[in-house]
Short mmCIF file of N, CA and C in Angstrom, two decimals:
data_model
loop_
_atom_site.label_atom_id
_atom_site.label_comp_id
_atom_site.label_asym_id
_atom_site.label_seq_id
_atom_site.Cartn_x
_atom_site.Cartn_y
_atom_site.Cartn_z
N UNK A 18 58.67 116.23 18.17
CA UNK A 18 59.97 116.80 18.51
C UNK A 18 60.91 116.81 17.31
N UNK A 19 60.73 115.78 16.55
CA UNK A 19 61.93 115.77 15.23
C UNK A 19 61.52 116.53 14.28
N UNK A 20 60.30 116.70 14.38
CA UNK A 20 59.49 118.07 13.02
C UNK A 20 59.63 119.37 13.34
N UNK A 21 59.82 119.48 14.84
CA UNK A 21 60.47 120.97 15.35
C UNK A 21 61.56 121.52 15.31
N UNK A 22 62.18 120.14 15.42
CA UNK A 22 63.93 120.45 15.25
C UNK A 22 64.32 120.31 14.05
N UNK A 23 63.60 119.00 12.91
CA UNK A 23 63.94 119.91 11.61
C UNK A 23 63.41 121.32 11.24
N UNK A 24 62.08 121.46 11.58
CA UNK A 24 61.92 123.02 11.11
C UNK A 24 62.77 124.15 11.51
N UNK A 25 63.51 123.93 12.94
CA UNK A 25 64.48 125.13 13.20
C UNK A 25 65.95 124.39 12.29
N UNK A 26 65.72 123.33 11.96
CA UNK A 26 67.33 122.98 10.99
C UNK A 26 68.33 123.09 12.35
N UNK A 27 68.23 122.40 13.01
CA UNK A 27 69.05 121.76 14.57
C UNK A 27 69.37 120.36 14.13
N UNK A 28 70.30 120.26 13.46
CA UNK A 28 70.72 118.99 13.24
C UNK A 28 71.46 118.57 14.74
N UNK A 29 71.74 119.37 15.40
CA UNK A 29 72.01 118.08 16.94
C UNK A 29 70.84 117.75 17.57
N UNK A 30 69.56 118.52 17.43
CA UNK A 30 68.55 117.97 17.72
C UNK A 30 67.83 117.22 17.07
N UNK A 31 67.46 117.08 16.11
CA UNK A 31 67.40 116.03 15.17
C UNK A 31 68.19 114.43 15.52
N UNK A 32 69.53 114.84 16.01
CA UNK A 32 69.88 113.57 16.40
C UNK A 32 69.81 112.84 17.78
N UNK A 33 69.66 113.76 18.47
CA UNK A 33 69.09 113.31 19.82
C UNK A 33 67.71 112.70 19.90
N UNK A 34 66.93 113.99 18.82
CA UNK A 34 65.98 112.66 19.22
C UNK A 34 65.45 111.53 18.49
N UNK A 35 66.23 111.24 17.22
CA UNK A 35 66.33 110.14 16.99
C UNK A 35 67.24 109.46 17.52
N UNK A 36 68.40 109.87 18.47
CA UNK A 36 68.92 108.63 19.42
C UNK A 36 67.95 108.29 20.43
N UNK A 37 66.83 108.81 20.87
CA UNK A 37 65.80 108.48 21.73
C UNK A 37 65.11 107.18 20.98
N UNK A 38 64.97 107.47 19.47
CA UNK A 38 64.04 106.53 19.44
C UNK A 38 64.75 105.27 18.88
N UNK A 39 65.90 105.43 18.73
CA UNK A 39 67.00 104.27 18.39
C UNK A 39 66.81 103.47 19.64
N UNK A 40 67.37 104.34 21.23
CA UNK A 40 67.70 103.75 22.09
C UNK A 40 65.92 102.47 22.23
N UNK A 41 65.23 103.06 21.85
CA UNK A 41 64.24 102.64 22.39
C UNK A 41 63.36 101.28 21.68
N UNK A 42 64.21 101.52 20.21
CA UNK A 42 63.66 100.65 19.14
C UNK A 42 64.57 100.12 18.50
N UNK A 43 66.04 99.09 18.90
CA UNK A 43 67.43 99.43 17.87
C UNK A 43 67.13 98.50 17.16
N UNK A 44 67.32 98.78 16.05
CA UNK A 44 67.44 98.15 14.66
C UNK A 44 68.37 98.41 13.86
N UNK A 45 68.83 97.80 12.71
CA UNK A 45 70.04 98.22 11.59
C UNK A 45 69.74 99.05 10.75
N UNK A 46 68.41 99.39 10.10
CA UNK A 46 68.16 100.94 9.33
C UNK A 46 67.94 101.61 10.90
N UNK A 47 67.80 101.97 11.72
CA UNK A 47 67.50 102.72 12.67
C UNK A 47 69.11 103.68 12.96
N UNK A 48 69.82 102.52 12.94
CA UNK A 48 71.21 103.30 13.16
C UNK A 48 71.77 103.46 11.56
N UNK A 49 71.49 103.01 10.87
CA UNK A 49 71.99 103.73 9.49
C UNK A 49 71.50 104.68 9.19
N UNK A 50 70.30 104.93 9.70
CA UNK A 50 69.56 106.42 9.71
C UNK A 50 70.46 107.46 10.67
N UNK A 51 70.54 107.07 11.88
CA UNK A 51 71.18 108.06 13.04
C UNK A 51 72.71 108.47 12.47
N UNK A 52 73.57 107.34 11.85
CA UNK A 52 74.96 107.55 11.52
C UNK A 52 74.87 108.63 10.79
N UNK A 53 73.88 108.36 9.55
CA UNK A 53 74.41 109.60 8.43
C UNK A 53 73.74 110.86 8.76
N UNK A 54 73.26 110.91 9.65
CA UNK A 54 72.36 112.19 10.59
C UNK A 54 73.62 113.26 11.38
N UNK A 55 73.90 111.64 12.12
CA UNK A 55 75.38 112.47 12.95
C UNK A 55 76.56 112.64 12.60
N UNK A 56 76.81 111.65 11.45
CA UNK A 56 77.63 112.63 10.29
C UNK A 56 77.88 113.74 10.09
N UNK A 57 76.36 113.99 9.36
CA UNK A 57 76.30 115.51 8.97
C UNK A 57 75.96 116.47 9.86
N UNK A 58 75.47 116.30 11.04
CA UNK A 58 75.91 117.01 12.24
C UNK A 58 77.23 117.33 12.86
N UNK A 59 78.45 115.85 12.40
CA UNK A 59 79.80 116.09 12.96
C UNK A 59 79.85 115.59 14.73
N UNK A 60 78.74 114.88 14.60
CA UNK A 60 79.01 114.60 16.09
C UNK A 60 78.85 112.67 15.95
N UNK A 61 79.04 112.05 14.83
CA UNK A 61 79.08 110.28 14.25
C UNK A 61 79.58 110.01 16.00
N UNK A 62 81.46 110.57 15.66
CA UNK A 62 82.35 109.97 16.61
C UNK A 62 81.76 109.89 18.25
N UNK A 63 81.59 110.51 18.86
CA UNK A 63 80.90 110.63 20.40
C UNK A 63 79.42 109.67 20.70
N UNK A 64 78.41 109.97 19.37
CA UNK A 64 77.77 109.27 19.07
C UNK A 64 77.74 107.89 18.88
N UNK A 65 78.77 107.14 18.36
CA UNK A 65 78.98 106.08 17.82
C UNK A 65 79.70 105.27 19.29
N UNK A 66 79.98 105.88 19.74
CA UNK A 66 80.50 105.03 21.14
C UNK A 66 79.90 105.12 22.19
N UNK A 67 78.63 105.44 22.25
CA UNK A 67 77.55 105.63 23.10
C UNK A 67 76.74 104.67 22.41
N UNK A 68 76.07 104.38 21.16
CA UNK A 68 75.70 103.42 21.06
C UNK A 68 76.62 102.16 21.21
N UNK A 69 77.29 102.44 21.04
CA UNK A 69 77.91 100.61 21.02
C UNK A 69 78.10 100.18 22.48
N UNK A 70 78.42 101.31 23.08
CA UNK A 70 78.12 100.55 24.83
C UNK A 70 76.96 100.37 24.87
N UNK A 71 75.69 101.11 24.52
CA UNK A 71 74.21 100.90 24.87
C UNK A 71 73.97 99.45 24.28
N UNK A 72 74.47 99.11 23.20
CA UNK A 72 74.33 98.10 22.36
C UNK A 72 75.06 96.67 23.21
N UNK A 73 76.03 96.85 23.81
CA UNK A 73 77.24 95.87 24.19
C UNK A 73 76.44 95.74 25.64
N UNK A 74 76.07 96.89 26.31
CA UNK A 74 75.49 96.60 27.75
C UNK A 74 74.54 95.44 27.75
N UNK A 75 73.50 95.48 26.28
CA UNK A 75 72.44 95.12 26.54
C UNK A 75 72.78 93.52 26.04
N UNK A 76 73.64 93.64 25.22
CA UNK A 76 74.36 91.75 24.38
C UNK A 76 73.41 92.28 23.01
N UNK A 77 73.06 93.10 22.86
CA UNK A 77 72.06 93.35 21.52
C UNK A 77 72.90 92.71 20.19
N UNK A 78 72.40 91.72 19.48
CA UNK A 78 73.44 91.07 18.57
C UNK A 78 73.89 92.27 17.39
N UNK A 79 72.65 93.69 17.40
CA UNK A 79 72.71 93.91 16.21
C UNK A 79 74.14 94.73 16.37
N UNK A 80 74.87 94.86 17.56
CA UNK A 80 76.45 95.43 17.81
C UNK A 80 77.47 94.64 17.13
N UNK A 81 77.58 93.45 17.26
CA UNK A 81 77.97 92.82 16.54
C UNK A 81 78.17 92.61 14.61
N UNK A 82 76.46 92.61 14.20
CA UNK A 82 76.41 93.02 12.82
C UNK A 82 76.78 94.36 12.34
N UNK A 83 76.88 95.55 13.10
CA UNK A 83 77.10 96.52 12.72
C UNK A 83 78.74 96.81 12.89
N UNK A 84 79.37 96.34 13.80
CA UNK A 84 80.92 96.09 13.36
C UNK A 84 81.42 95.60 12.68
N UNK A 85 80.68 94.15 12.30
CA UNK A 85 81.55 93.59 10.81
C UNK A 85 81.20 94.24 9.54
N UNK A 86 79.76 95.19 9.88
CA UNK A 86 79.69 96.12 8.69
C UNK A 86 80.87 97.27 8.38
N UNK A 87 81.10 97.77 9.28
CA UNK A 87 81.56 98.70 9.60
C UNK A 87 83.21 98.48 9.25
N UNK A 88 83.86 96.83 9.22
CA UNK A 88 84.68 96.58 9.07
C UNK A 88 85.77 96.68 10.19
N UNK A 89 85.06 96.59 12.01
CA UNK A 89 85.42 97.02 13.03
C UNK A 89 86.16 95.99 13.29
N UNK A 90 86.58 94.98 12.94
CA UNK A 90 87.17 93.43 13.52
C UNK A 90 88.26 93.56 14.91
N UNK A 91 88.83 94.68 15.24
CA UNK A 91 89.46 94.54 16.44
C UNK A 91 88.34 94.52 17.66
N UNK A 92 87.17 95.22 17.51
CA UNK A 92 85.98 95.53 18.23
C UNK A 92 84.63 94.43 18.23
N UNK A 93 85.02 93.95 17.31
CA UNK A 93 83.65 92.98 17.08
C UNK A 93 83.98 91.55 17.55
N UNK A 94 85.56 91.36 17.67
CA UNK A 94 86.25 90.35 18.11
C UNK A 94 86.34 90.55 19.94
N UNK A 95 85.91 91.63 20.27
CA UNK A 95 86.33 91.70 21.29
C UNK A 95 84.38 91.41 22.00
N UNK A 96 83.66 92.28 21.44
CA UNK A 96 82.29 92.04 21.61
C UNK A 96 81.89 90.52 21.41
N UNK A 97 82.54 89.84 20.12
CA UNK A 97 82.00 88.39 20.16
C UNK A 97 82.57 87.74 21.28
N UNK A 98 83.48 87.82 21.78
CA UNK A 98 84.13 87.44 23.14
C UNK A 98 83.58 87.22 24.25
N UNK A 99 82.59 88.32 24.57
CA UNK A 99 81.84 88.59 25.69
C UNK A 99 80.72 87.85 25.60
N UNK A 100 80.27 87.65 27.29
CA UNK A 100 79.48 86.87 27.51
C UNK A 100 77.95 86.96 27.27
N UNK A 101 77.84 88.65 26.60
CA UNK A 101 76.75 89.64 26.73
C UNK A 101 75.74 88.61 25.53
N UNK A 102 76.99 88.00 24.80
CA UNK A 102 75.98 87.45 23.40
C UNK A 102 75.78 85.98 23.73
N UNK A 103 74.45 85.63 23.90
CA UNK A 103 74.67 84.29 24.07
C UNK A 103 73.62 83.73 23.26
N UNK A 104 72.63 84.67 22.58
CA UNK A 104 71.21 83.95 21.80
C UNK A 104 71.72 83.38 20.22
N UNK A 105 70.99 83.02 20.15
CA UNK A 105 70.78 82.70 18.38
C UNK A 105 71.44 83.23 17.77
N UNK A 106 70.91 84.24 17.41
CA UNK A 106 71.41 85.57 16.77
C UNK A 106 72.63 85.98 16.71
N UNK A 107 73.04 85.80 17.91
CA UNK A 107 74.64 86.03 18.44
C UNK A 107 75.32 85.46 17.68
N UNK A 108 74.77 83.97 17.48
CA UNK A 108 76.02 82.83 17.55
C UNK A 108 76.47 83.14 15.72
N UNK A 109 74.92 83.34 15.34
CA UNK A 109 75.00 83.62 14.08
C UNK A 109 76.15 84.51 13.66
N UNK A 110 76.01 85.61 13.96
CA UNK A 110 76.60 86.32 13.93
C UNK A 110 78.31 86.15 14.34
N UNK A 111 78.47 84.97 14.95
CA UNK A 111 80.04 85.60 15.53
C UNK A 111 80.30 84.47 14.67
N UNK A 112 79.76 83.66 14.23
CA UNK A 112 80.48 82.42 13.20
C UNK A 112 80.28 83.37 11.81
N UNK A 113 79.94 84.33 11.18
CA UNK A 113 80.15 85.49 10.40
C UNK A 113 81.35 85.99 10.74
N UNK A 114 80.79 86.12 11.77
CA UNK A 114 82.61 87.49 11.83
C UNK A 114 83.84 86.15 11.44
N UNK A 115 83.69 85.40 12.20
CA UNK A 115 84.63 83.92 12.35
C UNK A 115 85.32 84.25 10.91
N UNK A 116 84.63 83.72 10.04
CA UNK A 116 84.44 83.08 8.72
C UNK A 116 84.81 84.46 7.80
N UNK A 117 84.85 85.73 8.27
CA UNK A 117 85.10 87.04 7.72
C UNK A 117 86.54 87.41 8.07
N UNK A 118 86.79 87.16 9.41
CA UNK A 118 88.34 87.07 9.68
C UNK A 118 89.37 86.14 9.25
N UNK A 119 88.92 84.83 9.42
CA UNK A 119 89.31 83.51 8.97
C UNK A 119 90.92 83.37 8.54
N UNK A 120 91.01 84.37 7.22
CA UNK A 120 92.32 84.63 6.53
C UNK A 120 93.23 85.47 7.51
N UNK A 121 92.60 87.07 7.53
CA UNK A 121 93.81 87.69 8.24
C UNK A 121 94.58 87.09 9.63
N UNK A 122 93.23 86.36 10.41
CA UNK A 122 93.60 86.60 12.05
C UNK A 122 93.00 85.38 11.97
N UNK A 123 93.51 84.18 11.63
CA UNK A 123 93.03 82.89 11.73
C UNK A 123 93.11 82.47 13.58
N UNK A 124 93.84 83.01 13.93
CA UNK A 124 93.89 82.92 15.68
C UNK A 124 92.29 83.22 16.05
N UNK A 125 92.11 84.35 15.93
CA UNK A 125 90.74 85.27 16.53
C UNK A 125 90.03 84.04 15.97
N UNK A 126 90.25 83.91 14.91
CA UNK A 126 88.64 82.94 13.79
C UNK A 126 88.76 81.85 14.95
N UNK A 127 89.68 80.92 15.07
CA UNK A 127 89.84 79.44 16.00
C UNK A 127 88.75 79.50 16.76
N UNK A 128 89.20 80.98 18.27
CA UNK A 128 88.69 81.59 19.35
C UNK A 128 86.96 81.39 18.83
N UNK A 129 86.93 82.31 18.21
CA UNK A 129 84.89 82.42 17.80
C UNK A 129 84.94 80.95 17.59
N UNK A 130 85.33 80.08 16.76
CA UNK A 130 84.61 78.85 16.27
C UNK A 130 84.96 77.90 16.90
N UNK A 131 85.49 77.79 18.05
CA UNK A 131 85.76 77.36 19.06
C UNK A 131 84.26 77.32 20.12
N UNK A 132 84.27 78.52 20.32
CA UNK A 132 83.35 78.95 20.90
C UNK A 132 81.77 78.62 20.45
N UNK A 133 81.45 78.98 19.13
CA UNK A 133 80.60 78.28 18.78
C UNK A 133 80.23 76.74 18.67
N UNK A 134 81.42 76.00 18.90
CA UNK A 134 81.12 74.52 18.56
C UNK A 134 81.08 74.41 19.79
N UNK A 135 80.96 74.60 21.18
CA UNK A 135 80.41 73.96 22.39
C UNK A 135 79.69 75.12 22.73
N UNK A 136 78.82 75.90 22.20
CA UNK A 136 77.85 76.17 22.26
C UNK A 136 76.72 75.65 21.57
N UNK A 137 76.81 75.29 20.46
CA UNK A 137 76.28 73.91 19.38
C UNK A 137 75.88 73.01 20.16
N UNK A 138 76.85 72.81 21.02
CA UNK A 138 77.15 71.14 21.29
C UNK A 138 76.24 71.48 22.82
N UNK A 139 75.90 72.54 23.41
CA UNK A 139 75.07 73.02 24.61
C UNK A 139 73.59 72.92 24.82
N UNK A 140 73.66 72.83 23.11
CA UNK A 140 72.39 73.50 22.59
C UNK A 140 71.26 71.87 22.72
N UNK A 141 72.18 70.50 22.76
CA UNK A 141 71.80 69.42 22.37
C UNK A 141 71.45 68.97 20.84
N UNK A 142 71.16 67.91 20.71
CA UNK A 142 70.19 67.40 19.82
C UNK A 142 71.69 66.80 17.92
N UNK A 143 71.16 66.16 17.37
CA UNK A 143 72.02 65.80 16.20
C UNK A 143 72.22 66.39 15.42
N UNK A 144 71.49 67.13 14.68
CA UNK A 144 71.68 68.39 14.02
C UNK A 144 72.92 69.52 14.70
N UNK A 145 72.87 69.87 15.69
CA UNK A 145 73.89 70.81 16.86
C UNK A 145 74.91 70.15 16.99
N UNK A 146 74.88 68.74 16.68
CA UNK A 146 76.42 67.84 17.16
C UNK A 146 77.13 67.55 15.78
N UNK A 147 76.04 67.94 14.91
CA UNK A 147 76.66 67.82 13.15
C UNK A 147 76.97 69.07 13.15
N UNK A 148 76.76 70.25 13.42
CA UNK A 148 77.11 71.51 12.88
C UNK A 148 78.29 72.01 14.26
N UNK A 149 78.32 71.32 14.87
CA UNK A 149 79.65 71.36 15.61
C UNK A 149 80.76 70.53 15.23
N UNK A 150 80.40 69.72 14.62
CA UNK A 150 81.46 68.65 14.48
C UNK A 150 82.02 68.91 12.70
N UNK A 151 81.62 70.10 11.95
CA UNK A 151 81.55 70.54 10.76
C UNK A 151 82.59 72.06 11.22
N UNK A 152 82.62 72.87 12.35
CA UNK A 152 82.97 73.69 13.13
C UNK A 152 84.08 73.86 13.55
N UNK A 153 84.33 72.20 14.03
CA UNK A 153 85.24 71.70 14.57
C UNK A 153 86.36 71.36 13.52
N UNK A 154 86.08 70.80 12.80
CA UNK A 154 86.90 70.55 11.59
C UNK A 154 87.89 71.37 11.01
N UNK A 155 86.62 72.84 11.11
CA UNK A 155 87.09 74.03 10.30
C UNK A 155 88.44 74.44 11.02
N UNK A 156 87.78 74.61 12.82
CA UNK A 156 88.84 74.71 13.49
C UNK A 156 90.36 74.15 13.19
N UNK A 157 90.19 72.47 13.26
CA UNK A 157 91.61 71.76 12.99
C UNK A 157 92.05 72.30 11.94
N UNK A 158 91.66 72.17 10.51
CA UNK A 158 91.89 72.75 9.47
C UNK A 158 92.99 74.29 9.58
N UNK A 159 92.04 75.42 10.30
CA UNK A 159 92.81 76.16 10.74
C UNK A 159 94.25 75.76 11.67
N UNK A 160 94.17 75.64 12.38
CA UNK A 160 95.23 74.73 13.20
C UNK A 160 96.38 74.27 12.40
N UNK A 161 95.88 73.27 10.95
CA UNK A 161 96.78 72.93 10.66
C UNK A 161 97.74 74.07 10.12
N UNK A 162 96.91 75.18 9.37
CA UNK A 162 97.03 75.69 8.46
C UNK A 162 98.85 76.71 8.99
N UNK A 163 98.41 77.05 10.23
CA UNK A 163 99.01 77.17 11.27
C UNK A 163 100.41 76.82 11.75
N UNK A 164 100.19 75.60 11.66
CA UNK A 164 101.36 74.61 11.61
C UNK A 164 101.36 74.24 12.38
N UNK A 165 100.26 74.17 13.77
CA UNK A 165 100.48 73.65 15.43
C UNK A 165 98.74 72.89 15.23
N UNK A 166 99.28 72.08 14.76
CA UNK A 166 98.18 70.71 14.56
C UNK A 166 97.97 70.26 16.12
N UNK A 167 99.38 70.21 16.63
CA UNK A 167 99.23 70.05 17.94
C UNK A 167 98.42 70.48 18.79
N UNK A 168 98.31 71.54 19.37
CA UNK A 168 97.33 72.64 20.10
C UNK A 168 95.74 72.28 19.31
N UNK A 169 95.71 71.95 18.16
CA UNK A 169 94.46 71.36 17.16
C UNK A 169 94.13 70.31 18.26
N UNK A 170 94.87 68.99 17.35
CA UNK A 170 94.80 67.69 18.66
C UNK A 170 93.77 67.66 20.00
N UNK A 171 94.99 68.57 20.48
CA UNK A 171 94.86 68.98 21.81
C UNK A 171 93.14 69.66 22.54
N UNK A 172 92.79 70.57 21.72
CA UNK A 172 91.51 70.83 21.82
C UNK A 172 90.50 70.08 21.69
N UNK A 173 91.04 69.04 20.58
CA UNK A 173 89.84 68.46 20.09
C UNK A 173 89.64 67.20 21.24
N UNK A 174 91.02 66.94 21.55
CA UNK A 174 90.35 65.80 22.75
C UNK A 174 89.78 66.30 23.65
N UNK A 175 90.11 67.07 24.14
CA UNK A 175 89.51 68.04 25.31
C UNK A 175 87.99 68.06 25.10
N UNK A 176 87.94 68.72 23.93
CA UNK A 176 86.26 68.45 23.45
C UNK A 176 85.29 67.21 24.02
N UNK A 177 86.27 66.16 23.34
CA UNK A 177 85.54 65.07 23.17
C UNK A 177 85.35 64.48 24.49
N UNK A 178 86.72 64.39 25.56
CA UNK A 178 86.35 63.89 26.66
C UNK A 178 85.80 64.95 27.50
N UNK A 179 85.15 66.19 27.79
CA UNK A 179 84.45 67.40 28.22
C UNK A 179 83.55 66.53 27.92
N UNK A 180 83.08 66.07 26.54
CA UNK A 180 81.17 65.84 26.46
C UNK A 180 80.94 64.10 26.21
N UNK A 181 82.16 63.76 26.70
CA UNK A 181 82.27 62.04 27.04
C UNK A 181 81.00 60.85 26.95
N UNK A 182 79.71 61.86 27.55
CA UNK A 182 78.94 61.41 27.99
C UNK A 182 77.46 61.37 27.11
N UNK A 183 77.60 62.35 26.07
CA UNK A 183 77.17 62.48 24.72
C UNK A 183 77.27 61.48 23.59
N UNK A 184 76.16 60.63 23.91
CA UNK A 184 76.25 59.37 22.76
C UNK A 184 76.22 59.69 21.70
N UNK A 185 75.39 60.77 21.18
CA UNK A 185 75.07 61.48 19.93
C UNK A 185 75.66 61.98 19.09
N UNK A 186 76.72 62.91 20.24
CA UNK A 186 77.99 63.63 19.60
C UNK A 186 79.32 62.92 19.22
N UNK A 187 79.39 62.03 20.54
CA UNK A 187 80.27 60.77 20.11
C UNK A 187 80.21 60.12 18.46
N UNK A 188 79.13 59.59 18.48
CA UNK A 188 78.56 59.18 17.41
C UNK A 188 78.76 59.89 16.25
N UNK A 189 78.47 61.44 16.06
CA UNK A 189 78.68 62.11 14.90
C UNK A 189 80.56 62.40 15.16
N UNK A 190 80.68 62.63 16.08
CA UNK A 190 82.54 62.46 15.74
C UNK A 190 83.31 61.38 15.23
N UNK A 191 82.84 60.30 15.53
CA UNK A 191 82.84 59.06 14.96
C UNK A 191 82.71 59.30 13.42
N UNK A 192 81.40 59.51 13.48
CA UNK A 192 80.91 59.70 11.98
C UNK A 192 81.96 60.99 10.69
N UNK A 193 81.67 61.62 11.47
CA UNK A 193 82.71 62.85 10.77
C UNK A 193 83.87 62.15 10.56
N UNK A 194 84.79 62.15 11.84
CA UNK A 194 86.15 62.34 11.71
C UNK A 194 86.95 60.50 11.67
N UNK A 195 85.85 59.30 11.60
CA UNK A 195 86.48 58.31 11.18
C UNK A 195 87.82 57.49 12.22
N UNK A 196 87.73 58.02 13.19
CA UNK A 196 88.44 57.45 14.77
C UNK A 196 90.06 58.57 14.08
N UNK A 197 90.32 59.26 13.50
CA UNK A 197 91.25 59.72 13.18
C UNK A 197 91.60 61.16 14.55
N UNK A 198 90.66 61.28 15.12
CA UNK A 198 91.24 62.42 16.42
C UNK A 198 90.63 61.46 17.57
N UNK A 199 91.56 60.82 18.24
CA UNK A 199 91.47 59.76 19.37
C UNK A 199 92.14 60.66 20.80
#
C-alpha cells in the first residue's frame, strides 16, 4: 500500500498508511518518520493529536519522551500526571521531564518528584528507598529554594509517617537526612 501511494505521489496516503503501521508498532523513529511525512503533507497538526491521544489512551511512555522532545512541557506535565503511566519506563521518563523543568516551573518539578519518590518507595527493597530518599531531598531543596520550607517539612513527614512501617526506608532516612526532618 505505501509503494502505491508513493508511486501515485499521495502524500496523504503515504501517511495514513504509515499511521497504520505506527498505530500498530509505536516507536520514536516510527513517529519521527510519520511527523516529517505529515509535515510535508501539511496535515503534522490533526495528525499529531491523534497520536498523542492514541499514545496517552494506551499510558505508552514513548508520549511522554516525545513531548519533552518536542519541548511540550505544559502537555507532558499534564500526561506525567496521569495515571496512564505507571511502568518503568514511565517513571523514567517523568523524573526527566522533572529534572528538565526543574528551573522554570520548580512547582510542576516538586509534583513529578514527589510522585516518583513514593512510587520508589512502592516499588520496595534498599536501593528504591535510597533513590527515593535522594528524590526526596531534591524535592526539599526545591522547597527551600522556594522559600516555603514549610510545605517541604510538611510533606516530608507525611512521607515518613505514610510508610512508618518501613524499617528499611526508615533506616535510609535516618541515614540520608541525619534525624534533621523529624
Amino acid at each position: 500500500l505505501r509503494a502505491r501511494a508513493e508511486a501515485r505521489r499521495d502524500a496523504a496516503a503515504v501517511v495514513e498508511v504509515n499511521e497504520a503501521v505506527f498505530r500498530a508498532k509505536p516507536d520514536a523513529e516510527g513517529y519521527e518518520s510519520l511527523r516529517e511525512q505529515a509535515k510535508a503533507a501539511g496535515v503534522w497538526d490533526a495528525l499529531r493529536a491523534r497520536l498523542h491521544a492514541f499514545l496517552g489512551e494506551r499510558g505508552n511512555p514513548l508520549l511522554l519522551d516525545v513531548l519533552v522532545r518536542e519541548k511540550s512541557f505544559d502537555e507532558a506535565v499534564e500526561a506525567a500526571k496521569s495515571e496512564h503511566f505507571r511502568g518503568a519506563s514511565s517513571q523514567a521518563l517523568r523524573l526527566k521531564l522533572a529534572e528538565t523543568i526543574e528551573a522554570e516551573r520548580p512547582r510542576d518539578a516538586i509534583e513529578l518528584y514527589q510522585r516518583h519518590a513514593e512510587a520508589l518507595i512502592q516499588l520496595r527493597g534498599r536501593q528504591n528507598y535510597r533513590e527515593a530518599c535522594r528524590v526526596a531531598a531534591r524535592v526539599l531543596a526545591l522547597y527551600e529554594r522556594l522559600g516555603d520550607s514549610a510545605a517541604g517539612a510538611e510533606w516530608f513527614a507525611t512521607l515518613r509517617t505514610k510508610y512508618g512501617t518501613l524499617t528499611s526506608l526508615q533506616a535510609e532516612i535516618a541515614a540520608r537526612f541525619d534525624g534533621m526532618a523529624a
